[in-house]
Amino acid sequence: MIATHATVPSLYNQDSLQPLLTASAERHRHLCPRQVLGIRLGLYGLRLLGLLDETTGCFENRHKRLLTIMETDGCGADGVAVATNCHVGRRTLRVVDYGKMAATLVDTKSDKAIRIAPASHSRELAPHFAPEARSRWHAYLEAYQVMPDELLFTWQPVQLCPSASELISRPGVRAACAKCGEEIINEREVIVDGRILCRACAGDS
């Protein structure tokens, strides 16, 4: 299912976007198109999940309600992190590197998950939204801030495998690898021939 203008209207405004742009730029010492794309992607996902506070344009992610899985690292991931308040250190942001500027946002309370990616035509449309930009790069930078969500992205509901609860696991659970002796946390150990092993010693290194 792909969102259309009729089903998911674009509601964001520049006033709520600007503080996020500033916060992302402070991380990189500059602002680039992929940061803008990441911020917009994160906001759109929050809106689709019904988690965005439209009055403030923010999401606090209390009690780690949102889990975000990025399909690439880099500038776009930081933009998504700023918008969603999901971070690696809080175990609410994961990077599974497929080299795609896409993300899956999961509401851990409802188990609803959606995957969002830039529309294939978004780059071609950018100059129409920033006709006076002094370069193609600047056209992306400006256009991604104002393009309607429905033109900028596509989305679809997805089902996680493993589930969100398995990905999050139980923090604080510890085990020791029977081969290397190193500690394993967050239930990431595997059992091989009755022995507790870390994934590396089990062959997944």
PDB file of N, CA and C in Angstrom, residues 37-88:
ATOM      1  N   LEU A  37      16.283  15.293   4.154  1.00  0.00           N
ATOM      2  CA  LEU A  37      15.474  14.141   3.761  1.00  0.00           C
ATOM      3  C   LEU A  37      15.223  13.234   4.966  1.00  0.00           C
ATOM      4  N   GLY A  38      16.256  13.024   5.787  1.00  0.00           N
ATOM      5  CA  GLY A  38      16.101  12.181   6.967  1.00  0.00           C
ATOM      6  C   GLY A  38      15.122  12.763   7.966  1.00  0.00           C
ATOM      7  N   ILE A  39      15.212  14.068   8.189  1.00  0.00           N
ATOM      8  CA  ILE A  39      14.288  14.725   9.111  1.00  0.00           C
ATOM      9  C   ILE A  39      12.859  14.610   8.602  1.00  0.00           C
ATOM     10  N   ARG A  40      12.661  14.897   7.322  1.00  0.00           N
ATOM     11  CA  ARG A  40      11.320  14.809   6.745  1.00  0.00           C
ATOM     12  C   ARG A  40      10.793  13.389   6.811  1.00  0.00           C
ATOM     13  N   LEU A  41      11.657  12.418   6.538  1.00  0.00           N
ATOM     14  CA  LEU A  41      11.255  11.010   6.600  1.00  0.00           C
ATOM     15  C   LEU A  41      10.797  10.646   8.003  1.00  0.00           C
ATOM     16  N   GLY A  42      11.589  11.055   9.002  1.00  0.00           N
ATOM     17  CA  GLY A  42      11.233  10.750  10.377  1.00  0.00           C
ATOM     18  C   GLY A  42       9.912  11.376  10.787  1.00  0.00           C
ATOM     19  N   LEU A  43       9.698  12.643  10.421  1.00  0.00           N
ATOM     20  CA  LEU A  43       8.453  13.325  10.757  1.00  0.00           C
ATOM     21  C   LEU A  43       7.257  12.669  10.075  1.00  0.00           C
ATOM     22  N   TYR A  44       7.448  12.283   8.824  1.00  0.00           N
ATOM     23  CA  TYR A  44       6.350  11.638   8.088  1.00  0.00           C
ATOM     24  C   TYR A  44       5.987  10.304   8.735  1.00  0.00           C
ATOM     25  N   GLY A  45       6.995   9.536   9.124  1.00  0.00           N
ATOM     26  CA  GLY A  45       6.728   8.266   9.779  1.00  0.00           C
ATOM     27  C   GLY A  45       5.995   8.438  11.096  1.00  0.00           C
ATOM     28  N   LEU A  46       6.408   9.415  11.881  1.00  0.00           N
ATOM     29  CA  LEU A  46       5.720   9.690  13.146  1.00  0.00           C
ATOM     30  C   LEU A  46       4.271  10.073  12.901  1.00  0.00           C
ATOM     31  N   ARG A  47       4.036  10.865  11.856  1.00  0.00           N
ATOM     32  CA  ARG A  47       2.673  11.280  11.539  1.00  0.00           C
ATOM     33  C   ARG A  47       1.826  10.086  11.101  1.00  0.00           C
ATOM     34  N   LEU A  48       2.401   9.223  10.286  1.00  0.00           N
ATOM     35  CA  LEU A  48       1.657   8.046   9.826  1.00  0.00           C
ATOM     36  C   LEU A  48       1.315   7.115  10.979  1.00  0.00           C
ATOM     37  N   LEU A  49       2.195   7.051  11.974  1.00  0.00           N
ATOM     38  CA  LEU A  49       1.945   6.198  13.135  1.00  0.00           C
ATOM     39  C   LEU A  49       1.073   6.880  14.182  1.00  0.00           C
ATOM     40  N   GLY A  50       0.751   8.145  13.966  1.00  0.00           N
ATOM     41  CA  GLY A  50      -0.064   8.877  14.925  1.00  0.00           C
ATOM     42  C   GLY A  50       0.688   9.261  16.188  1.00  0.00           C
ATOM     43  N   LEU A  51       2.013   9.408  16.090  1.00  0.00           N
ATOM     44  CA  LEU A  51       2.828   9.687  17.267  1.00  0.00           C
ATOM     45  C   LEU A  51       3.341  11.126  17.332  1.00  0.00           C
ATOM     46  N   LEU A  52       3.153  11.874  16.274  1.00  0.00           N
ATOM     47  CA  LEU A  52       3.691  13.232  16.238  1.00  0.00           C
ATOM     48  C   LEU A  52       2.732  14.205  16.912  1.00  0.00           C
ATOM     49  N   ASP A  53       3.269  15.022  17.805  1.00  0.00           N
ATOM     50  CA  ASP A  53       2.491  16.089  18.417  1.00  0.00           C
ATOM     51  C   ASP A  53       2.427  17.236  17.414  1.00  0.00           C
ATOM     52  N   GLU A  54       1.278  17.402  16.777  1.00  0.00           N
ATOM     53  CA  GLU A  54       1.151  18.394  15.708  1.00  0.00           C
ATOM     54  C   GLU A  54       1.242  19.827  16.239  1.00  0.00           C
ATOM     55  N   THR A  55       0.973  20.017  17.513  1.00  0.00           N
ATOM     56  CA  THR A  55       1.054  21.373  18.060  1.00  0.00           C
ATOM     57  C   THR A  55       2.496  21.825  18.241  1.00  0.00           C
ATOM     58  N   THR A  56       3.381  20.895  18.565  1.00  0.00           N
ATOM     59  CA  THR A  56       4.791  21.236  18.764  1.00  0.00           C
ATOM     60  C   THR A  56       5.682  20.770  17.624  1.00  0.00           C
ATOM     61  N   GLY A  57       5.183  19.812  16.824  1.00  0.00           N
ATOM     62  CA  GLY A  57       6.000  19.243  15.760  1.00  0.00           C
ATOM     63  C   GLY A  57       7.093  18.348  16.278  1.00  0.00           C
ATOM     64  N   CYS A  58       6.942  17.848  17.513  1.00  0.00           N
ATOM     65  CA  CYS A  58       8.006  17.058  18.151  1.00  0.00           C
ATOM     66  C   CYS A  58       7.473  15.718  18.646  1.00  0.00           C
ATOM     67  N   PHE A  59       8.411  14.845  18.947  1.00  0.00           N
ATOM     68  CA  PHE A  59       8.109  13.547  19.535  1.00  0.00           C
ATOM     69  C   PHE A  59       9.189  13.244  20.557  1.00  0.00           C
ATOM     70  N   GLU A  60       8.797  13.030  21.803  1.00  0.00           N
ATOM     71  CA  GLU A  60       9.777  12.856  22.873  1.00  0.00           C
ATOM     72  C   GLU A  60      10.264  11.424  23.005  1.00  0.00           C
ATOM     73  N   ASN A  61       9.535  10.469  22.462  1.00  0.00           N
ATOM     74  CA  ASN A  61       9.888   9.044  22.547  1.00  0.00           C
ATOM     75  C   ASN A  61      10.052   8.587  23.987  1.00  0.00           C
ATOM     76  N   ARG A  62       9.074   8.936  24.807  1.00  0.00           N
ATOM     77  CA  ARG A  62       9.098   8.490  26.186  1.00  0.00           C
ATOM     78  C   ARG A  62       8.952   6.987  26.267  1.00  0.00           C
ATOM     79  N   HIS A  63       9.635   6.399  27.222  1.00  0.00           N
ATOM     80  CA  HIS A  63       9.595   4.955  27.469  1.00  0.00           C
ATOM     81  C   HIS A  63      10.003   4.140  26.235  1.00  0.00           C
ATOM     82  N   LYS A  64      10.793   4.772  25.363  1.00  0.00           N
ATOM     83  CA  LYS A  64      11.320   4.088  24.181  1.00  0.00           C
ATOM     84  C   LYS A  64      10.206   3.457  23.343  1.00  0.00           C
ATOM     85  N   ARG A  65       9.145   4.214  23.149  1.00  0.00           N
ATOM     86  CA  ARG A  65       8.005   3.670  22.406  1.00  0.00           C
ATOM     87  C   ARG A  65       8.332   3.400  20.950  1.00  0.00           C
ATOM     88  N   LEU A  66       9.203   4.223  20.355  1.00  0.00           N
ATOM     89  CA  LEU A  66       9.501   4.083  18.932  1.00  0.00           C
ATOM     90  C   LEU A  66      10.844   3.414  18.713  1.00  0.00           C
ATOM     91  N   LEU A  67      10.875   2.450  17.830  1.00  0.00           N
ATOM     92  CA  LEU A  67      12.102   1.813  17.361  1.00  0.00           C
ATOM     93  C   LEU A  67      12.258   2.148  15.888  1.00  0.00           C
ATOM     94  N   THR A  68      13.435   2.629  15.498  1.00  0.00           N
ATOM     95  CA  THR A  68      13.695   2.982  14.107  1.00  0.00           C
ATOM     96  C   THR A  68      14.841   2.139  13.570  1.00  0.00           C
ATOM     97  N   ILE A  69      14.640   1.573  12.403  1.00  0.00           N
ATOM     98  CA  ILE A  69      15.660   0.756  11.750  1.00  0.00           C
ATOM     99  C   ILE A  69      16.044   1.447  10.444  1.00  0.00           C
ATOM    100  N   MET A  70      17.267   1.963  10.399  1.00  0.00           N
ATOM    101  CA  MET A  70      17.775   2.646   9.213  1.00  0.00           C
ATOM    102  C   MET A  70      18.439   1.651   8.272  1.00  0.00           C
ATOM    103  N   GLU A  71      18.341   1.917   6.968  1.00  0.00           N
ATOM    104  CA  GLU A  71      18.939   1.033   5.977  1.00  0.00           C
ATOM    105  C   GLU A  71      20.225   1.599   5.396  1.00  0.00           C
ATOM    106  N   THR A  72      20.749   2.647   6.026  1.00  0.00           N
ATOM    107  CA  THR A  72      22.071   3.154   5.689  1.00  0.00           C
ATOM    108  C   THR A  72      22.556   4.003   6.853  1.00  0.00           C
ATOM    109  N   ASP A  73      23.855   4.275   6.871  1.00  0.00           N
ATOM    110  CA  ASP A  73      24.390   5.183   7.873  1.00  0.00           C
ATOM    111  C   ASP A  73      24.616   6.550   7.234  1.00  0.00           C
ATOM    112  N   GLY A  74      25.278   7.445   7.913  1.00  0.00           N
ATOM    113  CA  GLY A  74      25.606   8.732   7.332  1.00  0.00           C
ATOM    114  C   GLY A  74      24.632   9.834   7.704  1.00  0.00           C
ATOM    115  N   CYS A  75      24.640  10.897   6.897  1.00  0.00           N
ATOM    116  CA  CYS A  75      23.901  12.126   7.196  1.00  0.00           C
ATOM    117  C   CYS A  75      22.402  11.881   7.353  1.00  0.00           C
ATOM    118  N   GLY A  76      21.843  11.073   6.477  1.00  0.00           N
ATOM    119  CA  GLY A  76      20.406  10.817   6.541  1.00  0.00           C
ATOM    120  C   GLY A  76      19.991  10.172   7.835  1.00  0.00           C
ATOM    121  N   ALA A  77      20.821   9.277   8.349  1.00  0.00           N
ATOM    122  CA  ALA A  77      20.515   8.605   9.614  1.00  0.00           C
ATOM    123  C   ALA A  77      20.476   9.595  10.760  1.00  0.00           C
ATOM    124  N   ASP A  78      21.384  10.571  10.739  1.00  0.00           N
ATOM    125  CA  ASP A  78      21.373  11.590  11.787  1.00  0.00           C
ATOM    126  C   ASP A  78      20.128  12.459  11.693  1.00  0.00           C
ATOM    127  N   GLY A  79      19.680  12.736  10.482  1.00  0.00           N
ATOM    128  CA  GLY A  79      18.443  13.493  10.324  1.00  0.00           C
ATOM    129  C   GLY A  79      17.252  12.750  10.888  1.00  0.00           C
ATOM    130  N   VAL A  80      17.172  11.465  10.615  1.00  0.00           N
ATOM    131  CA  VAL A  80      16.091  10.643  11.154  1.00  0.00           C
ATOM    132  C   VAL A  80      16.162  10.612  12.679  1.00  0.00           C
ATOM    133  N   ALA A  81      17.372  10.484  13.223  1.00  0.00           N
ATOM    134  CA  ALA A  81      17.548  10.440  14.677  1.00  0.00           C
ATOM    135  C   ALA A  81      17.057  11.722  15.335  1.00  0.00           C
ATOM    136  N   VAL A  82      17.369  12.864  14.728  1.00  0.00           N
ATOM    137  CA  VAL A  82      16.940  14.148  15.284  1.00  0.00           C
ATOM    138  C   VAL A  82      15.419  14.250  15.291  1.00  0.00           C
ATOM    139  N   ALA A  83      14.779  13.810  14.210  1.00  0.00           N
ATOM    140  CA  ALA A  83      13.324  13.932  14.097  1.00  0.00           C
ATOM    141  C   ALA A  83      12.586  12.963  15.008  1.00  0.00           C
ATOM    142  N   THR A  84      13.092  11.759  15.147  1.00  0.00           N
ATOM    143  CA  THR A  84      12.382  10.715  15.892  1.00  0.00           C
ATOM    144  C   THR A  84      12.806  10.604  17.346  1.00  0.00           C
ATOM    145  N   ASN A  85      13.915  11.263  17.690  1.00  0.00           N
ATOM    146  CA  ASN A  85      14.488  11.123  19.031  1.00  0.00           C
ATOM    147  C   ASN A  85      14.843   9.665  19.315  1.00  0.00           C
ATOM    148  N   CYS A  86      15.279   8.970  18.288  1.00  0.00           N
ATOM    149  CA  CYS A  86      15.787   7.606  18.418  1.00  0.00           C
ATOM    150  C   CYS A  86      17.309   7.648  18.280  1.00  0.00           C
ATOM    151  N   HIS A  87      18.001   6.927  19.150  1.00  0.00           N
ATOM    152  CA  HIS A  87      19.454   6.983  19.158  1.00  0.00           C
ATOM    153  C   HIS A  87      20.042   5.613  19.460  1.00  0.00           C
ATOM    154  N   VAL A  88      21.209   5.362  18.899  1.00  0.00           N
ATOM    155  CA  VAL A  88      21.879   4.077  19.104  1.00  0.00           C
ATOM    156  C   VAL A  88      22.121   3.836  20.590  1.00  0.00           C
TER     157      VAL A  88
END
